[in-house]
Amino acid sequence: MKYTVDIQGMHCAACVHAVESSLADIPDVTDVSVSLVLHSATVTINDTRSSLVNELTKAVEDAGYSALGVRQEDTATTAASFARIDEDVSTLQRKVRVAVPLAFLTMAVSMILMFEPFTSQIDHTIANIFLITATTPVLWQGREFFRTALRAARQRTAVMDTLVTVGTSAAYLYSIVVIILHSLDTIPLSVHHHVGMYLDSAAMIVALVLFGRWLEARARTKTTDALRSLVSMRPTTARRQLHGSVDVVQLDDVRIGDQLVVLPGESIPTDGTVTSGTSDVNQSMLTGEALPVSKSPGDRVVGGTLNIDAVLTISVDRIGADTVLSQIVRRVEQAQQGKTAIQHLADRISAVFVPIVLAIAITTFIVWLLFDQSPQSIEHAITTSISVLIIACPCALGLAVPTAIVVGTGRAAQAGILFAAPSAVERLAEVTTVLFDKTGTLTEGRFEVSDIVADGPINEEDWAAIATVQSRSNHPIAVAMAQYARQKADVWTDADVTVQTVVGAGVEAVIHRPGHNKALRVRIGNPALLERSMLIVDQGTIAALEHFSQTGATAVIVNMNAVTRCVVALRDVVRPEAAEVVADLTRQGISSAIVSGDRTSTVQRLGQTLGIEESYGEISPGGKADLVDQLRQQQRRVAFVGDGVNDAPALASADVGIAMASGTDVAISTADVTLLRSDLHSVLAAISISRSTVTTIRRNLFFAFFYNVAAIPLAAGIFYPSYGLLLSPIVAAAAMALSSLTVVLTSLSLYRTRLS
């Protein structure tokens, strides 16, 4: 059983680690994944006990955070979780509006007092004003820093708020002590000589951290735009037709079998089948294709798609979490909630990052205090240690991977590409070989008549017989032949037809027509069909069969009353974009291969047509999986592209399984990647977004590591002896805020990625 817990108060990777550790301690929990971007945790538990909700809530609160709700994933509650995230942004904005002006006022007073005539002595009144303007942002707007740090301390851990709390507390408390000593006339409060000057630093640190966190939170909400857009497509009401009247009801009250009326311009409330009306429906949210699709009685429609032209009445097939839209949302959430291998590494580093920074800050303070012989040694020790605490940014490390994954998978969803997990993004970016299944993937899975060989003309009666027999079968070859024959003659609707299917050979039929004394016996199939009836296959027919076989076509003999009338060649229709996609993969350094259960000659012929060098024919579904394993043993990273059903073993064996779904069959696919469009360009797009996402992740991590490696020594004052460069805690706070914001903005650039 999977539960999602909405969490408030997480700001860095250390927060994520604390929540994950606490949730993992619950009995029967098998997996925990916490998303800093989505403010939620997904917990898998091998139990259904009634106390689970309370246990999950308590575990989050024990870690020092607020559990806003525990749910099993569905679209409606996802919308509610977004509302909570937006409320967090609004709360931060309110704090910023108070903290920033007061911090600047504190700094302005401090700067004014540095000039004459205020350089000699500050009276008690000015000192008190100075204290009030600094205390409000530190202890009121910044109180959440202290609460989170205290809760973390109780759990014997440290988070980013611990660094902010220790830094501001040091500056604030030192200043308070100085002011108290001044009030007792123990020491003069000389701003010019920097005694008591850290109140403005404490206030500005809190203000800048809050401001940076607000900007970061606003930017982070943009990373979920794609998922928000999907969620918003689900209507909240429906027009239900009951006993001749139509009433507007809440969508949650709709049940399977209900009749819903959908007006032009309205979104279809849920999945169903059209029972009356004909209209064009915009399915772009499902397939990414803007061209409307005509829907008439008997056609399936998907909830969230837009009815354009006329009134439709639909019978409800699926509701709630079972709808296609809910499944798509769940797929996107799963992809955004999990973690890649590189993120696990970043999390391990982040878990020890804050304690290491605390140790560096303490060491910095001691070193400056012991080895700085100048009169400002205490000032230098305080400034550098506070700067080290403030400038270190575990946020950048914690956000580097998840923000890129959320934006990347969201961008993919907009293009009709669903990743099952973030690890699939990482693996697809490293693919070196794409193995395509033939039927239904490189081809459209439908046949068309390409050639006909006959000793003489085929008359209208022959075509009518072919149409009459083949129209009674759903076999792809029969459908294609019937469609072609109906263009030549009409089906004999008044005939009495007996059809027998001979497995592996074809069909035999006996047709009795009114007004005709003699029955017509029709055989359509391969030579084995004729041989079982002791009929001889003439040399001309054999030559035609061999010719078509060599050219990759499927050949069928049409025999009537023991006389071969013709040989019909049919070809699986190749997708028009297939050759272009293969050529594009080759330009990217990715090899292509084709596999099929069809004859080897047919598969090789198609491979030559498309420019594919590796072709494998007469391979069973299990053999396809073995072929994938063989290619992987050659140190290749293999992506298998199939239909998601018949190719399940190969999809599971590949490094990345890519299934081409029909849009309404999202649930049947267990592949790593599901393509909602029946277009091979989606394969290129999936690879493109994967590579762009992984590149962004690496860029983010490089920046986060480089920033901290460079910034912490700078804040510690390593360049002061040589260059006189000492970083102010205020500058450190601004740098820290900008570092996490930079990571988020870099990830947002993925929305502008041009997909192949």
Short mmCIF file of N, CA and C in Angstrom, two decimals, residues 401-465:
data_model
loop_
_atom_site.label_atom_id
_atom_site.label_comp_id
_atom_site.label_asym_id
_atom_site.label_seq_id
_atom_site.Cartn_x
_atom_site.Cartn_y
_atom_site.Cartn_z
N VAL A 401 19.09 18.06 -8.13
CA VAL A 401 18.53 16.93 -8.89
C VAL A 401 17.00 17.00 -8.98
N PRO A 402 16.28 17.14 -7.85
CA PRO A 402 14.81 17.05 -7.95
C PRO A 402 14.17 18.14 -8.80
N THR A 403 14.70 19.36 -8.78
CA THR A 403 14.09 20.41 -9.61
C THR A 403 14.24 20.08 -11.09
N ALA A 404 15.40 19.56 -11.47
CA ALA A 404 15.61 19.18 -12.87
C ALA A 404 14.71 18.02 -13.26
N ILE A 405 14.55 17.04 -12.38
CA ILE A 405 13.69 15.89 -12.66
C ILE A 405 12.24 16.33 -12.80
N VAL A 406 11.77 17.18 -11.90
CA VAL A 406 10.37 17.63 -11.94
C VAL A 406 10.09 18.40 -13.23
N VAL A 407 10.99 19.31 -13.59
CA VAL A 407 10.78 20.08 -14.81
C VAL A 407 10.91 19.19 -16.04
N GLY A 408 11.93 18.33 -16.05
CA GLY A 408 12.16 17.46 -17.21
C GLY A 408 11.02 16.50 -17.46
N THR A 409 10.54 15.83 -16.42
CA THR A 409 9.43 14.89 -16.60
C THR A 409 8.13 15.63 -16.90
N GLY A 410 7.99 16.83 -16.35
CA GLY A 410 6.82 17.64 -16.67
C GLY A 410 6.82 18.07 -18.13
N ARG A 411 7.99 18.49 -18.60
CA ARG A 411 8.13 18.87 -20.01
C ARG A 411 7.82 17.66 -20.91
N ALA A 412 8.28 16.49 -20.49
CA ALA A 412 8.02 15.28 -21.26
C ALA A 412 6.52 14.97 -21.29
N ALA A 413 5.85 15.13 -20.15
CA ALA A 413 4.41 14.86 -20.10
C ALA A 413 3.64 15.77 -21.05
N GLN A 414 4.10 17.01 -21.18
CA GLN A 414 3.46 17.94 -22.11
C GLN A 414 3.55 17.42 -23.55
N ALA A 415 4.59 16.65 -23.82
CA ALA A 415 4.79 16.10 -25.17
C ALA A 415 4.24 14.69 -25.31
N GLY A 416 3.47 14.23 -24.31
CA GLY A 416 2.88 12.89 -24.38
C GLY A 416 3.86 11.78 -24.06
N ILE A 417 4.86 12.09 -23.22
CA ILE A 417 5.88 11.10 -22.83
C ILE A 417 5.82 10.94 -21.32
N LEU A 418 5.55 9.73 -20.85
CA LEU A 418 5.43 9.48 -19.42
C LEU A 418 6.56 8.59 -18.94
N PHE A 419 7.36 9.10 -18.01
CA PHE A 419 8.42 8.31 -17.38
C PHE A 419 7.86 7.65 -16.13
N ALA A 420 8.20 6.38 -15.94
CA ALA A 420 7.71 5.65 -14.77
C ALA A 420 8.49 6.00 -13.51
N ALA A 421 9.75 6.41 -13.67
CA ALA A 421 10.61 6.72 -12.52
C ALA A 421 11.74 7.62 -12.99
N PRO A 422 12.31 8.43 -12.08
CA PRO A 422 13.42 9.30 -12.48
C PRO A 422 14.64 8.53 -12.95
N SER A 423 14.81 7.31 -12.45
CA SER A 423 15.95 6.51 -12.90
C SER A 423 15.87 6.20 -14.39
N ALA A 424 14.63 6.14 -14.92
CA ALA A 424 14.46 5.91 -16.36
C ALA A 424 14.99 7.07 -17.17
N VAL A 425 14.86 8.28 -16.64
CA VAL A 425 15.40 9.47 -17.31
C VAL A 425 16.92 9.34 -17.42
N GLU A 426 17.52 8.94 -16.33
CA GLU A 426 18.97 8.80 -16.27
C GLU A 426 19.46 7.70 -17.23
N ARG A 427 18.76 6.57 -17.25
CA ARG A 427 19.19 5.45 -18.10
C ARG A 427 18.98 5.74 -19.57
N LEU A 428 17.87 6.41 -19.91
CA LEU A 428 17.59 6.70 -21.32
C LEU A 428 18.63 7.65 -21.90
N ALA A 429 19.15 8.52 -21.08
CA ALA A 429 20.17 9.46 -21.56
C ALA A 429 21.45 8.76 -21.96
N GLU A 430 21.65 7.53 -21.46
CA GLU A 430 22.89 6.79 -21.73
C GLU A 430 22.73 5.70 -22.78
N VAL A 431 21.56 5.62 -23.42
CA VAL A 431 21.27 4.56 -24.39
C VAL A 431 22.19 4.67 -25.60
N THR A 432 22.70 3.51 -26.06
CA THR A 432 23.55 3.48 -27.25
C THR A 432 22.90 2.71 -28.40
N THR A 433 21.90 1.88 -28.09
CA THR A 433 21.20 1.10 -29.13
C THR A 433 19.70 1.13 -28.87
N VAL A 434 18.94 1.38 -29.93
CA VAL A 434 17.48 1.31 -29.84
C VAL A 434 17.02 0.12 -30.67
N LEU A 435 16.39 -0.84 -30.01
CA LEU A 435 15.89 -2.04 -30.67
C LEU A 435 14.38 -1.88 -30.87
N PHE A 436 13.97 -1.81 -32.12
CA PHE A 436 12.56 -1.61 -32.45
C PHE A 436 11.87 -2.94 -32.75
N ASP A 437 10.69 -3.13 -32.17
CA ASP A 437 9.84 -4.20 -32.65
C ASP A 437 9.26 -3.75 -34.00
N LYS A 438 8.96 -4.70 -34.88
CA LYS A 438 8.51 -4.33 -36.22
C LYS A 438 7.03 -3.96 -36.25
N THR A 439 6.18 -4.95 -36.00
CA THR A 439 4.75 -4.75 -36.20
C THR A 439 4.15 -3.84 -35.13
N GLY A 440 3.52 -2.77 -35.58
CA GLY A 440 2.88 -1.83 -34.66
C GLY A 440 3.82 -0.79 -34.11
N THR A 441 5.12 -0.90 -34.43
CA THR A 441 6.09 0.07 -33.94
C THR A 441 6.73 0.80 -35.12
N LEU A 442 7.56 0.08 -35.87
CA LEU A 442 8.09 0.68 -37.11
C LEU A 442 7.02 0.70 -38.20
N THR A 443 6.08 -0.21 -38.08
CA THR A 443 4.95 -0.23 -39.01
C THR A 443 3.69 0.16 -38.25
N GLU A 444 2.64 0.42 -38.98
CA GLU A 444 1.39 0.86 -38.35
C GLU A 444 0.54 -0.31 -37.86
N GLY A 445 1.00 -1.55 -38.13
CA GLY A 445 0.25 -2.70 -37.67
C GLY A 445 -0.97 -3.00 -38.54
N ARG A 446 -1.03 -2.40 -39.69
CA ARG A 446 -2.13 -2.70 -40.63
C ARG A 446 -1.52 -2.97 -42.01
N PHE A 447 -2.19 -3.85 -42.75
CA PHE A 447 -1.70 -4.23 -44.07
C PHE A 447 -2.47 -3.48 -45.16
N GLU A 448 -1.82 -3.37 -46.30
CA GLU A 448 -2.52 -2.87 -47.48
C GLU A 448 -2.05 -3.69 -48.69
N VAL A 449 -2.97 -3.86 -49.65
CA VAL A 449 -2.65 -4.63 -50.85
C VAL A 449 -1.67 -3.84 -51.71
N SER A 450 -0.55 -4.49 -52.08
CA SER A 450 0.47 -3.78 -52.85
C SER A 450 0.58 -4.30 -54.28
N ASP A 451 0.35 -5.62 -54.48
CA ASP A 451 0.49 -6.22 -55.82
C ASP A 451 -0.50 -7.37 -55.98
N ILE A 452 -0.86 -7.63 -57.25
CA ILE A 452 -1.73 -8.77 -57.57
C ILE A 452 -1.18 -9.44 -58.83
N VAL A 453 -1.02 -10.76 -58.79
CA VAL A 453 -0.58 -11.53 -59.96
C VAL A 453 -1.69 -12.50 -60.30
N ALA A 454 -2.14 -12.44 -61.55
CA ALA A 454 -3.22 -13.34 -62.01
C ALA A 454 -2.98 -13.71 -63.46
N ASP A 455 -3.46 -14.90 -63.82
CA ASP A 455 -3.31 -15.35 -65.21
C ASP A 455 -4.20 -14.57 -66.15
N GLY A 456 -5.31 -14.08 -65.65
CA GLY A 456 -6.24 -13.31 -66.48
C GLY A 456 -6.94 -12.26 -65.63
N PRO A 457 -7.88 -11.55 -66.20
CA PRO A 457 -8.60 -10.52 -65.45
C PRO A 457 -9.43 -11.12 -64.30
N ILE A 458 -9.48 -10.37 -63.21
CA ILE A 458 -10.30 -10.77 -62.06
C ILE A 458 -11.62 -10.02 -62.18
N ASN A 459 -12.71 -10.77 -62.30
CA ASN A 459 -13.99 -10.09 -62.53
C ASN A 459 -14.64 -9.63 -61.23
N GLU A 460 -15.74 -8.90 -61.38
CA GLU A 460 -16.44 -8.33 -60.23
C GLU A 460 -16.95 -9.41 -59.28
N GLU A 461 -17.36 -10.56 -59.83
CA GLU A 461 -17.86 -11.64 -58.98
C GLU A 461 -16.76 -12.20 -58.10
N ASP A 462 -15.54 -12.27 -58.64
CA ASP A 462 -14.40 -12.73 -57.82
C ASP A 462 -14.16 -11.78 -56.65
N TRP A 463 -14.16 -10.48 -56.96
CA TRP A 463 -13.92 -9.50 -55.90
C TRP A 463 -15.03 -9.54 -54.85
N ALA A 464 -16.26 -9.73 -55.30
CA ALA A 464 -17.38 -9.82 -54.35
C ALA A 464 -17.22 -11.02 -53.44
N ALA A 465 -16.75 -12.13 -53.99
CA ALA A 465 -16.54 -13.33 -53.18
C ALA A 465 -15.44 -13.09 -52.14
#
